[in-house]
Structure formats: structure tokens, C-alpha cells
Amino acid sequence: MLLALADGSYDTLNFWSELPERTVLAVRTARNRRLYYLPERHLGPGRPASYGPLAPHPCDWLHKGITWQKREIPVRGKSILMKFQVLGPFVREGLPDIPMFLIAVKGMHRQVGRKKLRWKHRKPSFYLVSATRINEAWQFPLPIQTILAWLWQRWELEVAHREMKSGFGVGEKQCWNPRATIASTQWSVWVYALLLLSAYRTWGLLNAPPIPTRWWQGAKRWSFNTLWRQYRSAFWGTTQFQALGTRTPDNWLKKESFLIGLSNSIAASARI
């Protein structure tokens, strides 16, 4: 089973209807999303109803006086207390055959910072999660703690998009064919994912490599810049990408090889 995370722009009827099998979608939804309860079982003649009664808007559940559940969610080596409520199953207008659950996450105030503590406010958020049919009943597809942990770190998707476009060159390759345009983007994203997977299998999430500086020992959790720096260091150990720091030689034949190596180092410092 594959868990797919998406922002509010993907909460559309077409995206829900084309969801592949064995895929669980967790998508942020609007606070005024129109949802319906499941219709009651039809026993009499006539066409069965597609929708049940109209359910409250997601934001209305904040004022219903419901009892909020609590979970300690591990995020980046820390535990964050989240208050939430799982509601449903519901269906959306236009999707009567795709039940889904609503997760309402209550806003929170928490202290952040090490030397200088400050309060940080997080507004309430609402998510739709596709339901799974088990024994003729619609059930929540995964453990709620797993879903909450991934929803909290959904912002990593935005960071990854920025890194892929501004630091990895996704979408910048020159193509003169529509098929080549799609293939080049898919190939670049695949390479990007492969490099991240290699780093995760090597370091895990929190075992970042040490930073050889006197004023900062590095963060516990490695970042994309840390990953690119380690790859550059590995490439510079080879002849083709060796970083050169000697003076410009007087011999023009030696200077040519020096400039070639120096250009490789400069190109590697900007992008692999």
C-alpha cells in the first residue's frame, strides 16, 4: 500500500476519481468543504440515494464541543503533542462512490528555540484520507499516528520541490519534443529520489555527517545541502572532478588541464 501526500490544489474530483488501487491519499482540504454522510442502506423500491445528510463543514467541528484525541508524534528527533479528531466516513459531492475520512487537527501554541524561547502558533488544519473497505465496512486505512506524522512533515514536499527546481535543474533541460520534455523531467526526479534514498540508507534521518568547522558542529538532521556537499566531496576525490587549489602554472599546456579541472570544480559547487 502506498501513502500519497498532497496539498489542497490536488483535492479535486478528477484526482480522487483516478486514484490507483492500493493507494491511500491524504490531502489537505478547505475549511468549508461540502461533505455528506454515507446514505442509509436502501431496502425499498426505487433508486437508492447517493448521499446521506449534509455534514458540518470541517471548520464547524472546532465549535462542536467534541473530545479531542491526543498523540505524541515523533518529528525530527522530538515529540510533538497533537490534538485531533477522526470523523466520518463521508463522501464528497460528485464522488458518491469514494468514501473518505476527515482529520481535524486543532491549532496549537508551542515554544520553539534553544537559547531564546518564543511561542509559535499553528492554525487548525483539515485533511481528507481515503477509506479502505474491510469486511463490508469502511475503515481508516492506516494507524492514525503514522498518518499524523507524515501530515506534520508534509512541508518537506514543498522544500523538495524547491530543491528539485532551483538546485537540481528539474525542468531546465532543453527539449524540442513533447515526449522528451516529459521523459527528461521524470528522469531527473528519479535521479533526485535515488540520491535521497541512498543518503537515507546510509545516514538514516538523524545521523548527519560531521561538519569540519570550528564555529558549528552541524545539525543532527541532515539537509539537502549536506547531501550535495557530501556528493561533491566524493566526486572531487576522482580525477575528473578533482578540486584544484594550486597557483596557475606558467606552462600553457599545464594551464589547460588546470583550467579544465577548475571549471569542473566550479560547476560541481553549483550543481552536480
Short mmCIF file of C-alpha atoms in Angstrom, two decimals:
data_model
loop_
_atom_site.label_atom_id
_atom_site.label_comp_id
_atom_site.label_asym_id
_atom_site.label_seq_id
_atom_site.Cartn_x
_atom_site.Cartn_y
_atom_site.Cartn_z
CA MET A 1 0.00 0.00 0.00
CA LEU A 2 1.26 3.45 -0.98
CA LEU A 3 0.57 6.59 1.06
CA ALA A 4 0.35 9.73 -1.11
CA LEU A 5 0.53 13.20 0.44
CA ALA A 6 -0.79 16.23 -1.42
CA ASP A 7 -1.65 19.86 -0.80
CA GLY A 8 -5.01 21.49 -1.33
CA SER A 9 -4.55 22.01 -5.07
CA TYR A 10 -4.92 18.23 -5.58
CA ASP A 11 -8.20 17.99 -3.68
CA THR A 12 -10.20 17.81 -6.90
CA LEU A 13 -12.81 15.40 -8.21
CA ASN A 14 -10.61 14.19 -11.07
CA PHE A 15 -7.69 13.44 -8.80
CA TRP A 16 -9.84 11.45 -6.37
CA SER A 17 -11.59 9.50 -9.13
CA GLU A 18 -8.31 8.49 -10.82
CA LEU A 19 -6.59 7.32 -7.63
CA PRO A 20 -4.84 3.96 -8.32
CA GLU A 21 -5.60 0.83 -6.36
CA ARG A 22 -3.73 0.14 -3.12
CA THR A 23 -3.08 3.86 -2.76
CA VAL A 24 -4.10 5.91 0.27
CA LEU A 25 -4.46 9.63 -0.35
CA ALA A 26 -4.05 12.16 2.47
CA VAL A 27 -4.74 15.63 1.12
CA ARG A 28 -5.30 18.97 2.77
CA THR A 29 -8.81 20.24 2.21
CA ALA A 30 -10.68 23.53 2.52
CA ARG A 31 -12.20 24.50 5.83
CA ASN A 32 -15.59 24.92 4.14
CA ARG A 33 -15.52 21.68 2.13
CA ARG A 34 -19.01 20.30 1.45
CA LEU A 35 -19.28 16.74 2.75
CA TYR A 36 -22.14 14.27 3.14
CA TYR A 37 -22.72 11.33 5.43
CA LEU A 38 -23.00 7.91 3.83
CA PRO A 39 -26.55 7.07 2.77
CA GLU A 40 -28.51 4.57 4.79
CA ARG A 41 -28.96 1.08 3.44
CA HIS A 42 -31.71 1.04 0.85
CA LEU A 43 -34.30 -1.71 1.28
CA GLY A 44 -37.41 -0.47 -0.54
CA PRO A 45 -38.14 0.01 -4.23
CA GLY A 46 -36.68 2.76 -6.32
CA ARG A 47 -33.20 4.06 -6.86
CA PRO A 48 -31.02 4.19 -3.73
CA ALA A 49 -29.80 7.56 -2.56
CA SER A 50 -26.25 8.57 -3.48
CA TYR A 51 -25.74 10.88 -0.50
CA GLY A 52 -26.78 10.95 3.10
CA PRO A 53 -27.49 14.04 5.18
CA LEU A 54 -25.27 17.07 4.78
CA ALA A 55 -22.37 17.01 7.27
CA PRO A 56 -20.97 20.08 9.02
CA HIS A 57 -18.15 21.94 7.33
CA PRO A 58 -14.67 20.91 8.56
CA CYS A 59 -14.22 24.19 10.43
CA ASP A 60 -17.55 23.74 12.21
CA TRP A 61 -16.22 20.74 14.12
CA LEU A 62 -13.96 23.10 16.07
CA HIS A 63 -17.04 24.52 17.81
CA LYS A 64 -18.95 21.27 18.34
CA GLY A 65 -17.54 20.61 21.79
CA ILE A 66 -16.03 17.28 20.71
CA THR A 67 -13.42 15.49 22.80
CA TRP A 68 -10.04 15.87 21.14
CA GLN A 69 -7.76 12.87 20.94
CA LYS A 70 -4.05 13.31 21.72
CA ARG A 71 -0.95 11.64 20.31
CA GLU A 72 2.78 12.19 20.77
CA ILE A 73 4.17 12.40 17.23
CA PRO A 74 7.93 11.92 16.65
CA VAL A 75 9.21 14.70 14.39
CA ARG A 76 12.94 15.24 13.74
CA GLY A 77 14.05 13.60 16.94
CA LYS A 78 11.43 15.35 19.08
CA SER A 79 7.92 14.55 20.30
CA ILE A 80 5.08 16.95 19.47
CA LEU A 81 1.68 16.66 21.10
CA MET A 82 -1.10 16.86 18.52
CA LYS A 83 -4.79 17.19 19.24
CA PHE A 84 -7.06 15.81 16.55
CA GLN A 85 -10.30 14.06 15.77
CA VAL A 86 -11.08 11.49 13.07
CA LEU A 87 -14.56 11.98 11.63
CA GLY A 88 -16.55 10.12 9.03
CA PRO A 89 -16.68 8.36 6.74
CA PHE A 90 -18.07 10.97 4.37
CA VAL A 91 -18.47 11.38 0.62
CA ARG A 92 -17.99 14.47 -1.50
CA GLU A 93 -20.49 15.91 -3.93
CA GLY A 94 -19.65 14.34 -7.28
CA LEU A 95 -17.89 11.35 -5.69
CA PRO A 96 -20.64 9.24 -4.11
CA ASP A 97 -18.64 6.00 -4.52
CA ILE A 98 -15.40 7.15 -2.83
CA PRO A 99 -15.76 7.34 0.96
CA MET A 100 -13.18 9.30 2.90
CA PHE A 101 -12.39 10.28 6.46
CA LEU A 102 -11.86 13.80 7.77
CA ILE A 103 -9.00 14.56 10.16
CA ALA A 104 -9.45 17.82 12.04
CA VAL A 105 -6.19 18.92 13.69
CA LYS A 106 -6.61 21.52 16.39
CA GLY A 107 -4.40 24.60 16.41
CA MET A 108 -1.61 24.73 18.94
CA HIS A 109 0.76 27.03 20.75
CA ARG A 110 4.23 25.67 21.42
CA GLN A 111 7.61 27.00 22.43
CA VAL A 112 10.44 26.83 19.93
CA GLY A 113 14.08 27.87 20.04
CA ARG A 114 17.03 26.85 22.18
CA LYS A 115 18.67 29.95 23.57
CA LYS A 116 15.75 32.33 23.19
CA LEU A 117 12.37 30.66 23.64
CA ARG A 118 9.39 32.04 21.77
CA TRP A 119 5.83 30.96 21.17
CA LYS A 120 4.80 29.70 17.76
CA HIS A 121 1.18 29.40 16.69
CA ARG A 122 -0.09 26.76 14.29
CA LYS A 123 -3.57 27.24 12.87
CA PRO A 124 -6.13 24.39 12.67
CA SER A 125 -5.86 22.25 9.58
CA PHE A 126 -8.14 19.73 7.90
CA TYR A 127 -7.28 16.67 5.82
CA LEU A 128 -9.20 14.09 3.83
CA VAL A 129 -7.96 10.49 3.87
CA SER A 130 -9.31 7.81 1.55
CA ALA A 131 -11.13 4.98 3.31
CA THR A 132 -10.49 1.25 2.95
CA ARG A 133 -13.27 -1.32 2.74
CA ILE A 134 -12.75 -4.22 5.17
CA ASN A 135 -15.46 -6.78 5.95
CA GLU A 136 -18.21 -4.77 4.28
CA ALA A 137 -17.34 -1.67 6.32
CA TRP A 138 -15.33 1.47 5.56
CA GLN A 139 -12.36 1.80 7.93
CA PHE A 140 -9.42 4.10 8.43
CA PRO A 141 -6.62 2.76 6.19
CA LEU A 142 -3.51 3.18 8.40
CA PRO A 143 -2.65 3.81 12.06
CA ILE A 144 -3.54 7.38 12.92
CA GLN A 145 -0.12 8.05 14.40
CA THR A 146 1.51 7.17 11.08
CA ILE A 147 -0.81 9.49 9.16
CA LEU A 148 -0.29 12.37 11.61
CA ALA A 149 3.49 12.05 11.50
CA TRP A 150 3.52 12.29 7.71
CA LEU A 151 0.98 15.10 7.62
CA TRP A 152 3.11 17.14 10.01
CA GLN A 153 6.12 16.74 7.72
CA ARG A 154 4.16 17.43 4.54
CA TRP A 155 6.05 20.72 4.25
CA GLU A 156 9.07 18.64 3.23
CA LEU A 157 7.32 18.22 -0.11
CA GLU A 158 7.46 21.97 -0.70
CA VAL A 159 11.14 22.03 0.25
CA ALA A 160 11.83 19.12 -2.10
CA HIS A 161 10.04 20.89 -4.96
CA ARG A 162 12.20 23.97 -4.47
CA GLU A 163 15.39 21.91 -4.33
CA MET A 164 14.47 19.98 -7.45
CA LYS A 165 13.69 23.11 -9.47
CA SER A 166 16.27 25.60 -8.19
CA GLY A 167 19.11 23.32 -7.12
CA PHE A 168 18.80 20.18 -9.21
CA GLY A 169 17.74 21.58 -12.57
CA VAL A 170 14.44 19.76 -12.96
CA GLY A 171 12.58 21.31 -15.87
CA GLU A 172 15.60 23.27 -17.13
CA LYS A 173 16.82 20.80 -19.76
CA GLN A 174 16.38 21.90 -23.36
CA CYS A 175 13.94 19.64 -25.19
CA TRP A 176 12.36 20.02 -28.64
CA ASN A 177 9.87 17.17 -28.42
CA PRO A 178 6.84 16.83 -26.12
CA ARG A 179 7.81 13.27 -25.18
CA ALA A 180 11.36 14.34 -24.41
CA THR A 181 10.10 17.12 -22.15
CA ILE A 182 8.15 14.65 -20.03
CA ALA A 183 10.89 11.99 -20.07
CA SER A 184 13.64 14.42 -19.02
CA THR A 185 11.60 15.63 -16.05
CA GLN A 186 10.74 12.10 -14.98
CA TRP A 187 14.36 11.01 -15.28
CA SER A 188 15.62 14.00 -13.25
CA VAL A 189 13.11 13.38 -10.47
CA TRP A 190 14.04 9.68 -10.44
CA VAL A 191 17.74 10.52 -10.04
CA TYR A 192 16.89 13.01 -7.29
CA ALA A 193 14.86 10.36 -5.43
CA LEU A 194 17.64 7.78 -5.86
CA LEU A 195 20.22 10.11 -4.31
CA LEU A 196 17.93 10.81 -1.35
CA LEU A 197 17.24 7.11 -0.86
CA SER A 198 20.98 6.38 -0.83
CA ALA A 199 21.54 9.04 1.82
CA TYR A 200 18.68 7.73 3.95
CA ARG A 201 20.04 4.19 3.84
CA THR A 202 23.50 5.47 4.74
CA TRP A 203 22.72 8.01 7.49
CA GLY A 204 19.12 7.41 8.48
CA LEU A 205 17.18 10.52 9.48
CA LEU A 206 19.28 11.97 12.29
CA ASN A 207 22.83 10.66 11.81
CA ALA A 208 24.14 13.60 9.82
CA PRO A 209 27.84 13.59 8.84
CA PRO A 210 30.09 15.91 10.88
CA ILE A 211 30.82 19.42 9.62
CA PRO A 212 34.55 20.28 9.68
CA THR A 213 34.18 23.77 11.13
CA ARG A 214 35.23 25.35 14.43
CA TRP A 215 32.15 27.52 14.95
CA TRP A 216 29.42 24.97 14.12
CA GLN A 217 29.37 21.20 14.52
CA GLY A 218 26.42 20.71 12.21
CA ALA A 219 22.77 19.80 12.76
CA LYS A 220 21.59 16.41 13.95
CA ARG A 221 19.27 16.10 10.97
CA TRP A 222 20.96 16.29 7.58
CA SER A 223 19.62 18.64 4.94
CA PHE A 224 19.70 18.70 1.15
CA ASN A 225 22.75 20.98 1.21
CA THR A 226 24.52 18.46 3.43
CA LEU A 227 23.74 15.73 0.93
CA TRP A 228 25.01 17.71 -2.06
CA ARG A 229 28.19 18.67 -0.16
CA GLN A 230 28.97 15.02 0.58
CA TYR A 231 28.43 14.04 -3.05
CA ARG A 232 30.73 16.83 -4.22
CA SER A 233 33.40 15.70 -1.78
CA ALA A 234 33.14 12.18 -3.13
CA PHE A 235 33.31 13.34 -6.75
CA TRP A 236 36.25 15.63 -6.06
CA GLY A 237 38.23 12.60 -4.98
CA THR A 238 38.28 11.44 -8.59
CA THR A 239 40.41 12.84 -11.39
CA GLN A 240 37.50 14.19 -13.44
CA PHE A 241 36.07 16.25 -10.55
CA GLN A 242 39.19 16.91 -8.53
CA ALA A 243 39.14 20.29 -6.79
CA LEU A 244 42.31 22.24 -7.60
CA GLY A 245 43.72 24.93 -5.35
CA THR A 246 47.24 25.46 -6.70
CA ARG A 247 48.54 28.54 -8.45
CA THR A 248 48.17 28.96 -12.20
CA PRO A 249 51.21 27.33 -13.84
CA ASP A 250 53.38 29.20 -16.32
CA ASN A 251 53.31 26.41 -18.86
CA TRP A 252 50.27 26.82 -21.11
CA LEU A 253 49.97 23.07 -21.67
CA LYS A 254 49.67 22.54 -17.91
CA LYS A 255 47.42 25.58 -17.61
CA GLU A 256 44.88 23.99 -19.98
CA SER A 257 44.43 20.93 -17.78
CA PHE A 258 44.33 23.18 -14.72
CA LEU A 259 41.51 25.30 -16.15
CA ILE A 260 39.56 22.20 -17.15
CA GLY A 261 39.81 20.81 -13.64
CA LEU A 262 38.97 24.17 -12.12
CA SER A 263 35.86 24.50 -14.30
CA ASN A 264 34.75 21.05 -13.12
CA SER A 265 35.16 22.15 -9.51
CA ILE A 266 33.21 25.37 -10.07
CA ALA A 267 30.43 23.53 -11.88
CA ALA A 268 30.27 20.91 -9.13
CA SER A 269 29.99 23.58 -6.44
CA ALA A 270 26.90 24.96 -8.14
CA ARG A 271 25.21 21.72 -9.17
CA ILE A 272 26.15 18.07 -9.62
#
